Coordinates of C-alpha atoms in Angstrom, one line a residue:
X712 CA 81.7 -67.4 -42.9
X713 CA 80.1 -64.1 -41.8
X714 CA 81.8 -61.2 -39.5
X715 CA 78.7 -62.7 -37.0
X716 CA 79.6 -66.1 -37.4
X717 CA 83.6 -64.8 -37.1
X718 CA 82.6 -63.3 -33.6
X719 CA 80.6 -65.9 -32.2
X720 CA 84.0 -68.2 -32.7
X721 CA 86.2 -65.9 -30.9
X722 CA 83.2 -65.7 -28.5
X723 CA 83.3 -69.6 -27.9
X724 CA 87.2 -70.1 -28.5
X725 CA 87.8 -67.3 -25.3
X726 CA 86.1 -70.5 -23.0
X727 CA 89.8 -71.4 -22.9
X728 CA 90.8 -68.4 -21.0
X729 CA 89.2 -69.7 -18.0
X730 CA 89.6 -72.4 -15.8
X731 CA 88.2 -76.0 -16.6
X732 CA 84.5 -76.2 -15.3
X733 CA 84.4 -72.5 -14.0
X734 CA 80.8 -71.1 -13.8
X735 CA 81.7 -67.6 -15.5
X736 CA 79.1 -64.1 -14.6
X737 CA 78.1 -63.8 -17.6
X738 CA 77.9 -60.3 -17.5
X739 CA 81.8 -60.2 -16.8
X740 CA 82.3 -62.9 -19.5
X741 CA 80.3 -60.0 -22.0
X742 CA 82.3 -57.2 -20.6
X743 CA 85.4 -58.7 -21.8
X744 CA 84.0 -60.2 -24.9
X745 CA 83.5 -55.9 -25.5
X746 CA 86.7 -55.1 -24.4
X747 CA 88.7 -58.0 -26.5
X748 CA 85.8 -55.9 -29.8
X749 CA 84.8 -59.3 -30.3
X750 CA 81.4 -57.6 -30.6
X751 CA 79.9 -55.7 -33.1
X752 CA 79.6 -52.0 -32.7
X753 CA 75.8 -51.3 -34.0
X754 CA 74.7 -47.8 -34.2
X755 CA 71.7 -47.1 -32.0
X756 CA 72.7 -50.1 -29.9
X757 CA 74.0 -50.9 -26.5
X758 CA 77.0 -53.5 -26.9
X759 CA 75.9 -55.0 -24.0
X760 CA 72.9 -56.4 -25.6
X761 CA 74.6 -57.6 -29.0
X762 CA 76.5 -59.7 -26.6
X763 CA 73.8 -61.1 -24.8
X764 CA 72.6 -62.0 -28.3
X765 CA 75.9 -63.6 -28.6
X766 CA 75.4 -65.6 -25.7
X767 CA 72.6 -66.6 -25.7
X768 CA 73.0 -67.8 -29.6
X769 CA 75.7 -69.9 -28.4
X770 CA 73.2 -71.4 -25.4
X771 CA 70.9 -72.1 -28.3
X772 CA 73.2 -73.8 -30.3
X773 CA 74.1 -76.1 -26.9
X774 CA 77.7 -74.9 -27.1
X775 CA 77.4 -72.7 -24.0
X776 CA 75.1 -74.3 -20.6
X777 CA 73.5 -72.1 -17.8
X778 CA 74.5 -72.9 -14.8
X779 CA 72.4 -70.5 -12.9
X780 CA 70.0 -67.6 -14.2
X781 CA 68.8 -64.5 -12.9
X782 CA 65.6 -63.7 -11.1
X783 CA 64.7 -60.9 -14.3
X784 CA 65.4 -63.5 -17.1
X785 CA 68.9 -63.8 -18.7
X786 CA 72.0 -65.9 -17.1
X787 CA 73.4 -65.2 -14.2
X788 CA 76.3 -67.7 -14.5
X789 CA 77.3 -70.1 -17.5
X790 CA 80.0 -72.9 -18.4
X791 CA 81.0 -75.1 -20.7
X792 CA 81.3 -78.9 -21.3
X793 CA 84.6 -80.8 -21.0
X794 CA 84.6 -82.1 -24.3
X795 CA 84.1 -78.5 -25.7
X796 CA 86.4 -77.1 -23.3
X797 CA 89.5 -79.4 -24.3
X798 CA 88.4 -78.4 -28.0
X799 CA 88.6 -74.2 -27.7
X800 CA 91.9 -74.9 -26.2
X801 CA 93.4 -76.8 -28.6
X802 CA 91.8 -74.7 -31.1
X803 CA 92.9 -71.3 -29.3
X804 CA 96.7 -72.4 -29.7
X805 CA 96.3 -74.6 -32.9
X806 CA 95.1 -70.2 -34.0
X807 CA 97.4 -68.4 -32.3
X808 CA 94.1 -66.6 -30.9
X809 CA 94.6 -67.5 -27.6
X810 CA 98.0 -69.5 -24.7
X811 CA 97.4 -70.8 -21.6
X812 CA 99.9 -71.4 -19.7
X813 CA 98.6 -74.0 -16.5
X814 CA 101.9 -74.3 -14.3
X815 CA 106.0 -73.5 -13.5
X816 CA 107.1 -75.7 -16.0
X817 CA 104.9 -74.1 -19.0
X818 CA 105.5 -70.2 -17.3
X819 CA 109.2 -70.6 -16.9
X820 CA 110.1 -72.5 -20.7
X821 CA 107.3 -70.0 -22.2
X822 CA 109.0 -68.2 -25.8
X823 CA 106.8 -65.2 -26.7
X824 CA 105.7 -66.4 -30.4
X825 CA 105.5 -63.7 -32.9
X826 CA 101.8 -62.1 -32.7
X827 CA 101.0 -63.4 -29.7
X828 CA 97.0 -61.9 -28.9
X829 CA 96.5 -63.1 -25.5
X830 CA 97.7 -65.1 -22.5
X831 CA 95.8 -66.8 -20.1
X832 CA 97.4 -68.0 -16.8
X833 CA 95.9 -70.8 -14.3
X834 CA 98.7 -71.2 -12.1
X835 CA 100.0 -70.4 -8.6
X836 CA 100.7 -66.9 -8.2
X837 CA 104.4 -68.4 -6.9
X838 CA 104.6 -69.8 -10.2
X839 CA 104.2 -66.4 -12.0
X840 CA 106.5 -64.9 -9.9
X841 CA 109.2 -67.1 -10.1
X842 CA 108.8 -67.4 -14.1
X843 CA 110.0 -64.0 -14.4
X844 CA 107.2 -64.1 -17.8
X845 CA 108.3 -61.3 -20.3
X846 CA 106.2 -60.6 -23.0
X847 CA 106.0 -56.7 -23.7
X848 CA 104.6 -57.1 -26.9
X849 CA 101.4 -58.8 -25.3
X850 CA 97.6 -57.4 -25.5
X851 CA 95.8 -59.3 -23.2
X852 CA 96.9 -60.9 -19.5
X853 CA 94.5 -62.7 -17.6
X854 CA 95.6 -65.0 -14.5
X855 CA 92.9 -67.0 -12.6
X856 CA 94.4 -68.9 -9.4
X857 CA 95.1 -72.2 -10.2
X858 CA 92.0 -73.3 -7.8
X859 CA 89.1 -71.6 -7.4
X860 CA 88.1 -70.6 -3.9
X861 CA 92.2 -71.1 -2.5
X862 CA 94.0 -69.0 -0.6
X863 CA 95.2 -65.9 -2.8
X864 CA 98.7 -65.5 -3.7
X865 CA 99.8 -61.9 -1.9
X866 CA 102.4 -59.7 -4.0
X867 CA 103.3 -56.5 -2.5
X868 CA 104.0 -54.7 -6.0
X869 CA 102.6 -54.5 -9.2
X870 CA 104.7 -51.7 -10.9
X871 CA 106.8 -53.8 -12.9
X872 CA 103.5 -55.3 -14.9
X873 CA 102.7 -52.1 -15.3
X874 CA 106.1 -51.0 -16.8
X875 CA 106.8 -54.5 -19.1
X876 CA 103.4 -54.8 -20.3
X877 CA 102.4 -51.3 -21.9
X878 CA 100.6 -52.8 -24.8
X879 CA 97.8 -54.1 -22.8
X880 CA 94.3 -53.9 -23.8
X881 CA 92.8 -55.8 -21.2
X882 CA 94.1 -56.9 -17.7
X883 CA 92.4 -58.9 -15.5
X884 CA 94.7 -59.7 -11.8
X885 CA 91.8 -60.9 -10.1
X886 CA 93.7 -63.9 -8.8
X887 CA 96.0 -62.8 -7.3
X888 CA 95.4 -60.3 -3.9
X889 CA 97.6 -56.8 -4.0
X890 CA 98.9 -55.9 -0.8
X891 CA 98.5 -52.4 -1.7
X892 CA 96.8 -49.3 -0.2
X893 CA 96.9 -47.6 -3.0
X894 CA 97.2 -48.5 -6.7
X895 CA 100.7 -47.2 -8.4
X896 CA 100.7 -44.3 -10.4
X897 CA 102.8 -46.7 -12.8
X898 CA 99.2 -47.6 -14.3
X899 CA 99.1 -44.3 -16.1
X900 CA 101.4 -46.5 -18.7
X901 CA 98.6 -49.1 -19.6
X902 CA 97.3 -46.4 -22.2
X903 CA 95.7 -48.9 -24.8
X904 CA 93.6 -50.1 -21.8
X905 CA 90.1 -50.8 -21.8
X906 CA 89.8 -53.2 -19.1
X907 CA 90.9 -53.6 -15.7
X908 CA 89.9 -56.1 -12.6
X909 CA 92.3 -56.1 -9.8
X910 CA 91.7 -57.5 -6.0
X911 CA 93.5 -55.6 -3.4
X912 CA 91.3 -55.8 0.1
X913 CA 92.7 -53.0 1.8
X914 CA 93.2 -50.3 -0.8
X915 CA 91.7 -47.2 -0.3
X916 CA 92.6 -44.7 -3.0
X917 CA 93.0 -44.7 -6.6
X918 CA 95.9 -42.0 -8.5
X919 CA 94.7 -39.0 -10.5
X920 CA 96.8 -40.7 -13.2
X921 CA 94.7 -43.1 -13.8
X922 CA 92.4 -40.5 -15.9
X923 CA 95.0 -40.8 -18.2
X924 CA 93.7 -44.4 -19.5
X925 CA 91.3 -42.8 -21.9
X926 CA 90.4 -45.5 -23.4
X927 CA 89.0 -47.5 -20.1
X928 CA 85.9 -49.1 -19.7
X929 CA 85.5 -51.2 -17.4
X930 CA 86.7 -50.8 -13.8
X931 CA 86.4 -53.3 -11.2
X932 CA 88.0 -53.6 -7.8
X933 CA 87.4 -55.9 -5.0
X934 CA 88.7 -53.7 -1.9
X935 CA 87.3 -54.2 1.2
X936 CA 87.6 -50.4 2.1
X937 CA 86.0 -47.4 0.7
X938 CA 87.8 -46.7 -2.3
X939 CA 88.5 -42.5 -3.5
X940 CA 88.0 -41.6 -6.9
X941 CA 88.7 -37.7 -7.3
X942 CA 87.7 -35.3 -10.1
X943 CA 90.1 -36.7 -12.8
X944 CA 87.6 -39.6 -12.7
X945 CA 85.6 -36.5 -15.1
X946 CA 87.8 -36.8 -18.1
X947 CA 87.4 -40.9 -18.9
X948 CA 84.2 -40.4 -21.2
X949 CA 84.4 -43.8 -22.5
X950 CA 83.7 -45.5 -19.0
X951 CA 81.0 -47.5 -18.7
X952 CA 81.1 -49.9 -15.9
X953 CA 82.9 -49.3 -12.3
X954 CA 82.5 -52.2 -10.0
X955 CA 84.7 -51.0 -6.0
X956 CA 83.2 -53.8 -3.9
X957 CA 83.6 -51.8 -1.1
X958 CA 82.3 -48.4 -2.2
X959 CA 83.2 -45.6 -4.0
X960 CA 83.6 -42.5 -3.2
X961 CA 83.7 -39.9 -6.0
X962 CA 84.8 -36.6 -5.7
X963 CA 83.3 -33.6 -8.0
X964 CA 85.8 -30.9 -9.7
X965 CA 86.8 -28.3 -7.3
X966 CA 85.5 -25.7 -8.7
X967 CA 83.7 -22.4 -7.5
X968 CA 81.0 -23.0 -10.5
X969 CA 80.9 -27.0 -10.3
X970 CA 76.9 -27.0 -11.0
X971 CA 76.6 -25.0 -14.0
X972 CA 79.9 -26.3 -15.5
X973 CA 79.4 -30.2 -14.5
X974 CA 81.6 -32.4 -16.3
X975 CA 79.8 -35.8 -17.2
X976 CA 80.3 -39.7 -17.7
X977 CA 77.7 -39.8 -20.9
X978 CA 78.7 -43.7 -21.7
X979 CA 78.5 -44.6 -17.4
X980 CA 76.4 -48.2 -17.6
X981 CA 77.0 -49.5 -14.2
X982 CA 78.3 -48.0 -11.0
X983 CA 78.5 -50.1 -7.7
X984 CA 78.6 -49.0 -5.3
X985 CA 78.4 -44.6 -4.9
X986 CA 78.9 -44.1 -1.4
X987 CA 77.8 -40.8 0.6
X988 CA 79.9 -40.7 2.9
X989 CA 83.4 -40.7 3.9
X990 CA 85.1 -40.0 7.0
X991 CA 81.7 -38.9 8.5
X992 CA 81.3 -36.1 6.2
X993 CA 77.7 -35.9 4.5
X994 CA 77.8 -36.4 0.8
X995 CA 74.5 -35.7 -0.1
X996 CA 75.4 -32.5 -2.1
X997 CA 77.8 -33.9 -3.9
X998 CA 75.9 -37.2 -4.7
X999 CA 73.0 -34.3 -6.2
X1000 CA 75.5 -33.3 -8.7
X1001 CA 77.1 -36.9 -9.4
X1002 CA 73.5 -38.1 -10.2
X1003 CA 73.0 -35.4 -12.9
X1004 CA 76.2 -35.9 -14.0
X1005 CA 75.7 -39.5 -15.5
X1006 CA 72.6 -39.5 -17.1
X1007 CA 72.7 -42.7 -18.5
X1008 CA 73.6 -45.5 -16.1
X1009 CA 71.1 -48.2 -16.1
X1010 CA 72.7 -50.0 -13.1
X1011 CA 73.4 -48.4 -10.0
X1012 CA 74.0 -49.5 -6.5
X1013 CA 74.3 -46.7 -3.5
X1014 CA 75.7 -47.3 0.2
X1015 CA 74.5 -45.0 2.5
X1016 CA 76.3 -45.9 5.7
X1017 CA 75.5 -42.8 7.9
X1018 CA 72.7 -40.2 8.1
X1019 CA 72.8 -36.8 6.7
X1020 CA 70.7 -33.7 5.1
X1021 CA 70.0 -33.7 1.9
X1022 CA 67.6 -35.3 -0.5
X1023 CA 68.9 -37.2 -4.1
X1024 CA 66.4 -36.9 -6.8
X1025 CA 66.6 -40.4 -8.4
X1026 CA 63.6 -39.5 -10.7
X1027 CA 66.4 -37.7 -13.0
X1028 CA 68.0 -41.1 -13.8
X1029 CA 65.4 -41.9 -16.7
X1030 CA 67.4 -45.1 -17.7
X1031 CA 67.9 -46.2 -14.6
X1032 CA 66.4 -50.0 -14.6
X1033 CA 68.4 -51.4 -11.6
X1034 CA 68.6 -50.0 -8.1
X1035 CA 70.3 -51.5 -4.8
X1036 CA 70.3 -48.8 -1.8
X1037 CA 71.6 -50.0 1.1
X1038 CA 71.4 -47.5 4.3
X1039 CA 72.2 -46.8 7.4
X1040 CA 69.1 -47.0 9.0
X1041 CA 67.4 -44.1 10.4
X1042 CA 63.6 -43.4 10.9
X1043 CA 64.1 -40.7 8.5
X1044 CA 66.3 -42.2 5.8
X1045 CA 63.8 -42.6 3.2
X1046 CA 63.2 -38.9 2.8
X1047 CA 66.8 -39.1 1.1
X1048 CA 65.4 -40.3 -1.8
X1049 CA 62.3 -38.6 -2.7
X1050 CA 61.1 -37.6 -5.1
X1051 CA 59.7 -40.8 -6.5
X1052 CA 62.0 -43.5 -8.2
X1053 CA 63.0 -43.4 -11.6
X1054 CA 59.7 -45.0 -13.8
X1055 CA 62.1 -47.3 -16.2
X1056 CA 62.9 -49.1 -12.8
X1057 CA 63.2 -52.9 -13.8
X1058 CA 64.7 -54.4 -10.5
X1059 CA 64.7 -52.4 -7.0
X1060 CA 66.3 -53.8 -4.0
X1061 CA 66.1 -51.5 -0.1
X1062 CA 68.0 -52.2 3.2
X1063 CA 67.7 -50.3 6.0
X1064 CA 65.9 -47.5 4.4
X1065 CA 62.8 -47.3 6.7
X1066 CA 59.8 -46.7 4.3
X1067 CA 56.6 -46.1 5.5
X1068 CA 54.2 -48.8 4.6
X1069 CA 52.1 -45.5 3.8
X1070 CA 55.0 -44.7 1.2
X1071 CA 54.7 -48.1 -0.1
X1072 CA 53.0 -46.9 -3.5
X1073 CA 56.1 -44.9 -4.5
X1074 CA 57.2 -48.4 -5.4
X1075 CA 53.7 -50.2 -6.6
X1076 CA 53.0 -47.4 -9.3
X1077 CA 56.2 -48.3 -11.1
X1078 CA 55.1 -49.5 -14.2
X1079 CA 58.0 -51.7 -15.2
X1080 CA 59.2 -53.5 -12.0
X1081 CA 59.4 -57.2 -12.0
X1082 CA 62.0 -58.0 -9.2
X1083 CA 61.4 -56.2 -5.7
X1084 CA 64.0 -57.1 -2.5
X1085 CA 62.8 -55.7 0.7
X1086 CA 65.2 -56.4 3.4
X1087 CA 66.1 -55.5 7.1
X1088 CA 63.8 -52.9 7.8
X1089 CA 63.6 -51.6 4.4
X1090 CA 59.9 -50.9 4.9
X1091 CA 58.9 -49.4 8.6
X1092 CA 55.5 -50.0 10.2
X1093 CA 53.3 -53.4 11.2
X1094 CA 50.0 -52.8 8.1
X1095 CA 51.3 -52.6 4.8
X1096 CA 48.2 -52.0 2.5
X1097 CA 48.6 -53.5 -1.3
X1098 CA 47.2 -50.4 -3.7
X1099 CA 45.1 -51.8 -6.6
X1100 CA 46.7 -51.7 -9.6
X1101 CA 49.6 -51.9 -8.0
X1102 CA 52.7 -54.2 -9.0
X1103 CA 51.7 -54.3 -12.4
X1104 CA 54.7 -56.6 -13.6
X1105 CA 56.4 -57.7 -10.9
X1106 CA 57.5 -61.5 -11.2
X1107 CA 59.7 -62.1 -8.1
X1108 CA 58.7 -60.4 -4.8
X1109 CA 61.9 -60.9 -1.7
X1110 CA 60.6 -59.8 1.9
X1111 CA 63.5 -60.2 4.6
X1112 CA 63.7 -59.6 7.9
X1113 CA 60.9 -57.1 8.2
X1114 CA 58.6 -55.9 11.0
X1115 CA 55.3 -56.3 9.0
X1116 CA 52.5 -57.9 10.9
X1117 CA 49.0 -57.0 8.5
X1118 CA 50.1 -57.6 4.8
X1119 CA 46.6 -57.1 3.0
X1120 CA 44.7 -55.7 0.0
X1121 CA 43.0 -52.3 0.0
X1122 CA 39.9 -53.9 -1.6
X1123 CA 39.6 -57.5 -0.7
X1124 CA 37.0 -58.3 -3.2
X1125 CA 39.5 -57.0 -6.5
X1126 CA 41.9 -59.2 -8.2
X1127 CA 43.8 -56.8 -9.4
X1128 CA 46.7 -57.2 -7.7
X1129 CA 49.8 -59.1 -8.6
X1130 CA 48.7 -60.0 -12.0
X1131 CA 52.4 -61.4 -13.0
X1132 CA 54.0 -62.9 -9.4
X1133 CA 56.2 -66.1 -10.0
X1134 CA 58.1 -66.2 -7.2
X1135 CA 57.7 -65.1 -3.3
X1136 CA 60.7 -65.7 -0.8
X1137 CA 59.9 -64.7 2.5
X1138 CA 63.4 -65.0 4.7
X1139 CA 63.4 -64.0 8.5
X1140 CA 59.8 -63.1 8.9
X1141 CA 58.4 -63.9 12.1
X1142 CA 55.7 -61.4 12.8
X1143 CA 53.7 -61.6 9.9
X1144 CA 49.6 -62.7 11.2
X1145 CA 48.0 -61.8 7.8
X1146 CA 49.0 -62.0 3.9
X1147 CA 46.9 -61.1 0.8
X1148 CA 44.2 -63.6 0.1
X1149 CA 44.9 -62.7 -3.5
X1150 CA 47.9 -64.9 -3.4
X1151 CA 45.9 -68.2 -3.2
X1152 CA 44.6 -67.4 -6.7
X1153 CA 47.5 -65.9 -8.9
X1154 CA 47.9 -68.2 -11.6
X1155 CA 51.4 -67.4 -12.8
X1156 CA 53.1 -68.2 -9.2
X1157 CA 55.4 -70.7 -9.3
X1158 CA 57.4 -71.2 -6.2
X1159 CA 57.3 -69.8 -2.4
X1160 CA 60.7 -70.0 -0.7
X1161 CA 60.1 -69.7 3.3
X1162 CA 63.2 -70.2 5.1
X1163 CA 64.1 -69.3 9.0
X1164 CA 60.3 -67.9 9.4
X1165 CA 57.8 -68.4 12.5
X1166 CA 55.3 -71.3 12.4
X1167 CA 52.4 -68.2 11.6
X1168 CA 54.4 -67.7 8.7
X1169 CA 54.5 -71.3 8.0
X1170 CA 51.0 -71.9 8.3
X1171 CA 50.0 -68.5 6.0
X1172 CA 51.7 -69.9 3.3
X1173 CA 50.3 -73.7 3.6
X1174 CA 46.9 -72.1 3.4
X1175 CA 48.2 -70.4 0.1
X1176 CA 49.2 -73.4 -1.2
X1177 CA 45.6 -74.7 -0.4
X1178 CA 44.0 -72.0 -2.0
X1179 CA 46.0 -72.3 -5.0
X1180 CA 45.6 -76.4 -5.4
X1181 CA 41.7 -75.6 -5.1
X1182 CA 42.1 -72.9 -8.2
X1183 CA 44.1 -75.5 -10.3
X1184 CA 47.5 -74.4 -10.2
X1185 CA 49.4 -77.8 -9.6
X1186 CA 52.8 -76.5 -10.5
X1187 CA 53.2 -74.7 -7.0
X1188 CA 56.2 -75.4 -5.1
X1189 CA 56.8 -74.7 -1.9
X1190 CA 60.4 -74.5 -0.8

């Protein structure tokens, strides 16, 4: 069998970890295949991508089903069958590559075996608790609630995982909720760790300590609050993914020559979400710097909650491919990010940001877009003018809850517009009176997805479905 073939097993056999019938993100299913090094470091080559190869070998192969794929291509979430399920498991243990350990009675008799890689827990959070589990020599710790969507279990302290379990590689407490403010400086232990999920709604700031986990990276945090990251954030260069569900707030080094000297995150993939602001203060400086100072994220979602002076150049971010920006809106908010968008722009979602429809060709000239959200007054004014040329690979167009009343082409008798357009979802429009006529006559739309719109709306897009049944295209759906 080939190393390939040997990580595509452990690929399939880590199934087992999860719960029985659990659609899995598959991007968080690929960043712990990374962290577990079940995938092959290629020089020249993201990791990411080799496991997307991965998976999507295993989907070939009928081993792995999509459950649910994304709007750019790829799979959003995936599963696996029963049968193929009840095999990994039994497998998994049969190897020694992987326990689970499903209730009291398995937690509370469990005997550490010698070598023991990984433990997987799908119990109650009472159960692990009452256990009293010790297994200091493990590597990997992953607890799922024992059903999905229940009521968390609350525990007030996590210290003592932090203090028994120093061998971790990879951690993953997303099941159970932390009643924490603030996560314990104990973490500073975990120094073979490369991967950390925790849920903790209301904490709000995250120890200088925890730049001592050199070897981190992936960080993800579902905290209701704004969450503080300060400088020491600066010294772990191997992070590349930080996921703080309710914003982040990082802090540069205080220092009087902080521009010329700027630290940087040179492996920083994905960052969601950079906030820029905290406690009413303005960080539009400070975000400036941050942007130059991780060069290479390719994913990056911003929060923008109050207004403030300054302007972020997002042009800088030439690897940039996907952007959320969600403001706080203002008529002026737009001019925060001017100059024009990064060009390697793949997928662009707006809230709030108030862009002139005038402005609207910052966004059309991007030569690689394919998926465009525009929603709650993302784009300000009533005639929104398509350029030509415009949109030149755009596939899935999203228009919510906007003001727009004259959506039309500059040159009515061109077709060059929307040449690649599968899917329009129009959500919340009432206003709109006119739409392109170019729509009736795109070949490569597939669906229109109108839902809470005015009858106007209604009507525009029975008329496109018209237009389109009288140029040939039977495979139009309306939803």
């Amino acid at each position: 069998m080939s190393i390939y073939q040997y990580h595509l097993k452990d690929c399939l056999l880590y199934f087992a970890a999860f719960r029985e019938d659990e659609k899995i993100g598959a991007k968080k299913l690929m960043r712990l295949w990374i962290a577990e090094e079940f995938v092959e470091i290629i020089e020249g080559k993201r990791s990411e991508d080799t496991a997307e190869e991965y998976l999507m070998d295993l989907i070939g192969r009928n081993l792995v089903m999509v459950s649910k794929s994304r709007s750019i291509g790829g799979v959003k979430t995936c599963y696996i069958h029963d049968l193929i399920f009840e095999f990994c498991k039994g497998e998994a243990k049969e190897k020694n590559f992987l326990q689970v350990l499903p209730g009291y009675d398995e937690l509370s008799t469990f005997n550490e075996p010698p070598n023991l890689r990984r433990l997987s827990i799908c119990s109650s959070g009472e159960d692990f608790i009452k256990s009293r589990l010790f297994c200091p020599h493990l590597a990997r710790l992953l607890f799922f609630g024992a059903t999905p969507g229940y009521k968390k279990f609350e525990l007030l302290n996590i210290s003592f995982l932090f203090c028994i379990y120093k061998n971790l590689n990879v951690l993953n407490l997303e099941g159970i909720e932390l009643r924490l403010k603030e996560l314990p400086a104990e973490v500073e232990s975990l120094l073979c760790l490369r991967y950390l999920a925790l849920s903790a709604w209301k904490m709000r700031f995250i120890p200088p300590s925890i730049a001592k986990l050199s070897h981190l990276e992936t960080f993800c945090l579902n905290s209701k609050e704004k969450v503080s990251l300060r400088d020491s954030i600066w010294n772990m260069k191997k992070l590349r993914h930080v996921y703080v569900r309710g914003g982040v707030v990082i802090r540069l080094p205080s220092n009087d020559n902080v521009v010329e000297n700027l630290s940087t995150l040179p492996n920083l993939d994905t960052l969601s979400c950079l906030c820029l602001c905290e406690e009413g203060e303005s960080l539009y400086e400070e975000g400036e710097n941050i942007l130059r100072s991780i060069p290479n994220v390719r994913r990056l979602k911003v929060s923008d909650r109050q207004t403030g002076n300054g302007v972020l150049n997002m042009s800088r971010l030439e690897c940039l491919e996907s952007l959320t920006w969600l403001a706080y809106y203002c008529s002026s908010s737009w001019e925060h990010v001017e100059p024009p968008f990064p060009m390697n722009l793949k997928e662009l979602s707006l809230r709030n940001l108030g862009l002139p429809c005038s402005k609207m060709s910052l966004i059309e000239e991007l030569p690689n877009l394919e998926v465009l959200k525009l929603r709650d007054r993302a784009m300000e004014g009533q005639r929104w003018e398509l350029m030509e040329g415009g949109f030149p690979k755009l596939r899935v167009l999203t228009l919510e809850a906007l003001e727009v009343v004259e959506w039309m082409e500059t040159d009515p008798d061109s077709d060059d517009y929307f040449p690649c357009l599968q899917q329009l979802k129009l959500f919340g429009i009432f206003n709109l009176k006119m739409m392109p006529a170019c729509i009736g006559s795109i070949s490569t739309l597939e669906t229109i997805n109108v839902s809470v719109c005015g009858d106007g709306v209604k009507s525009l897009v029975r008329e496109i479905e018209e237009a389109q049944e009288y140029n040939g295209n039977e495979n139009l759906r309306i939803i």
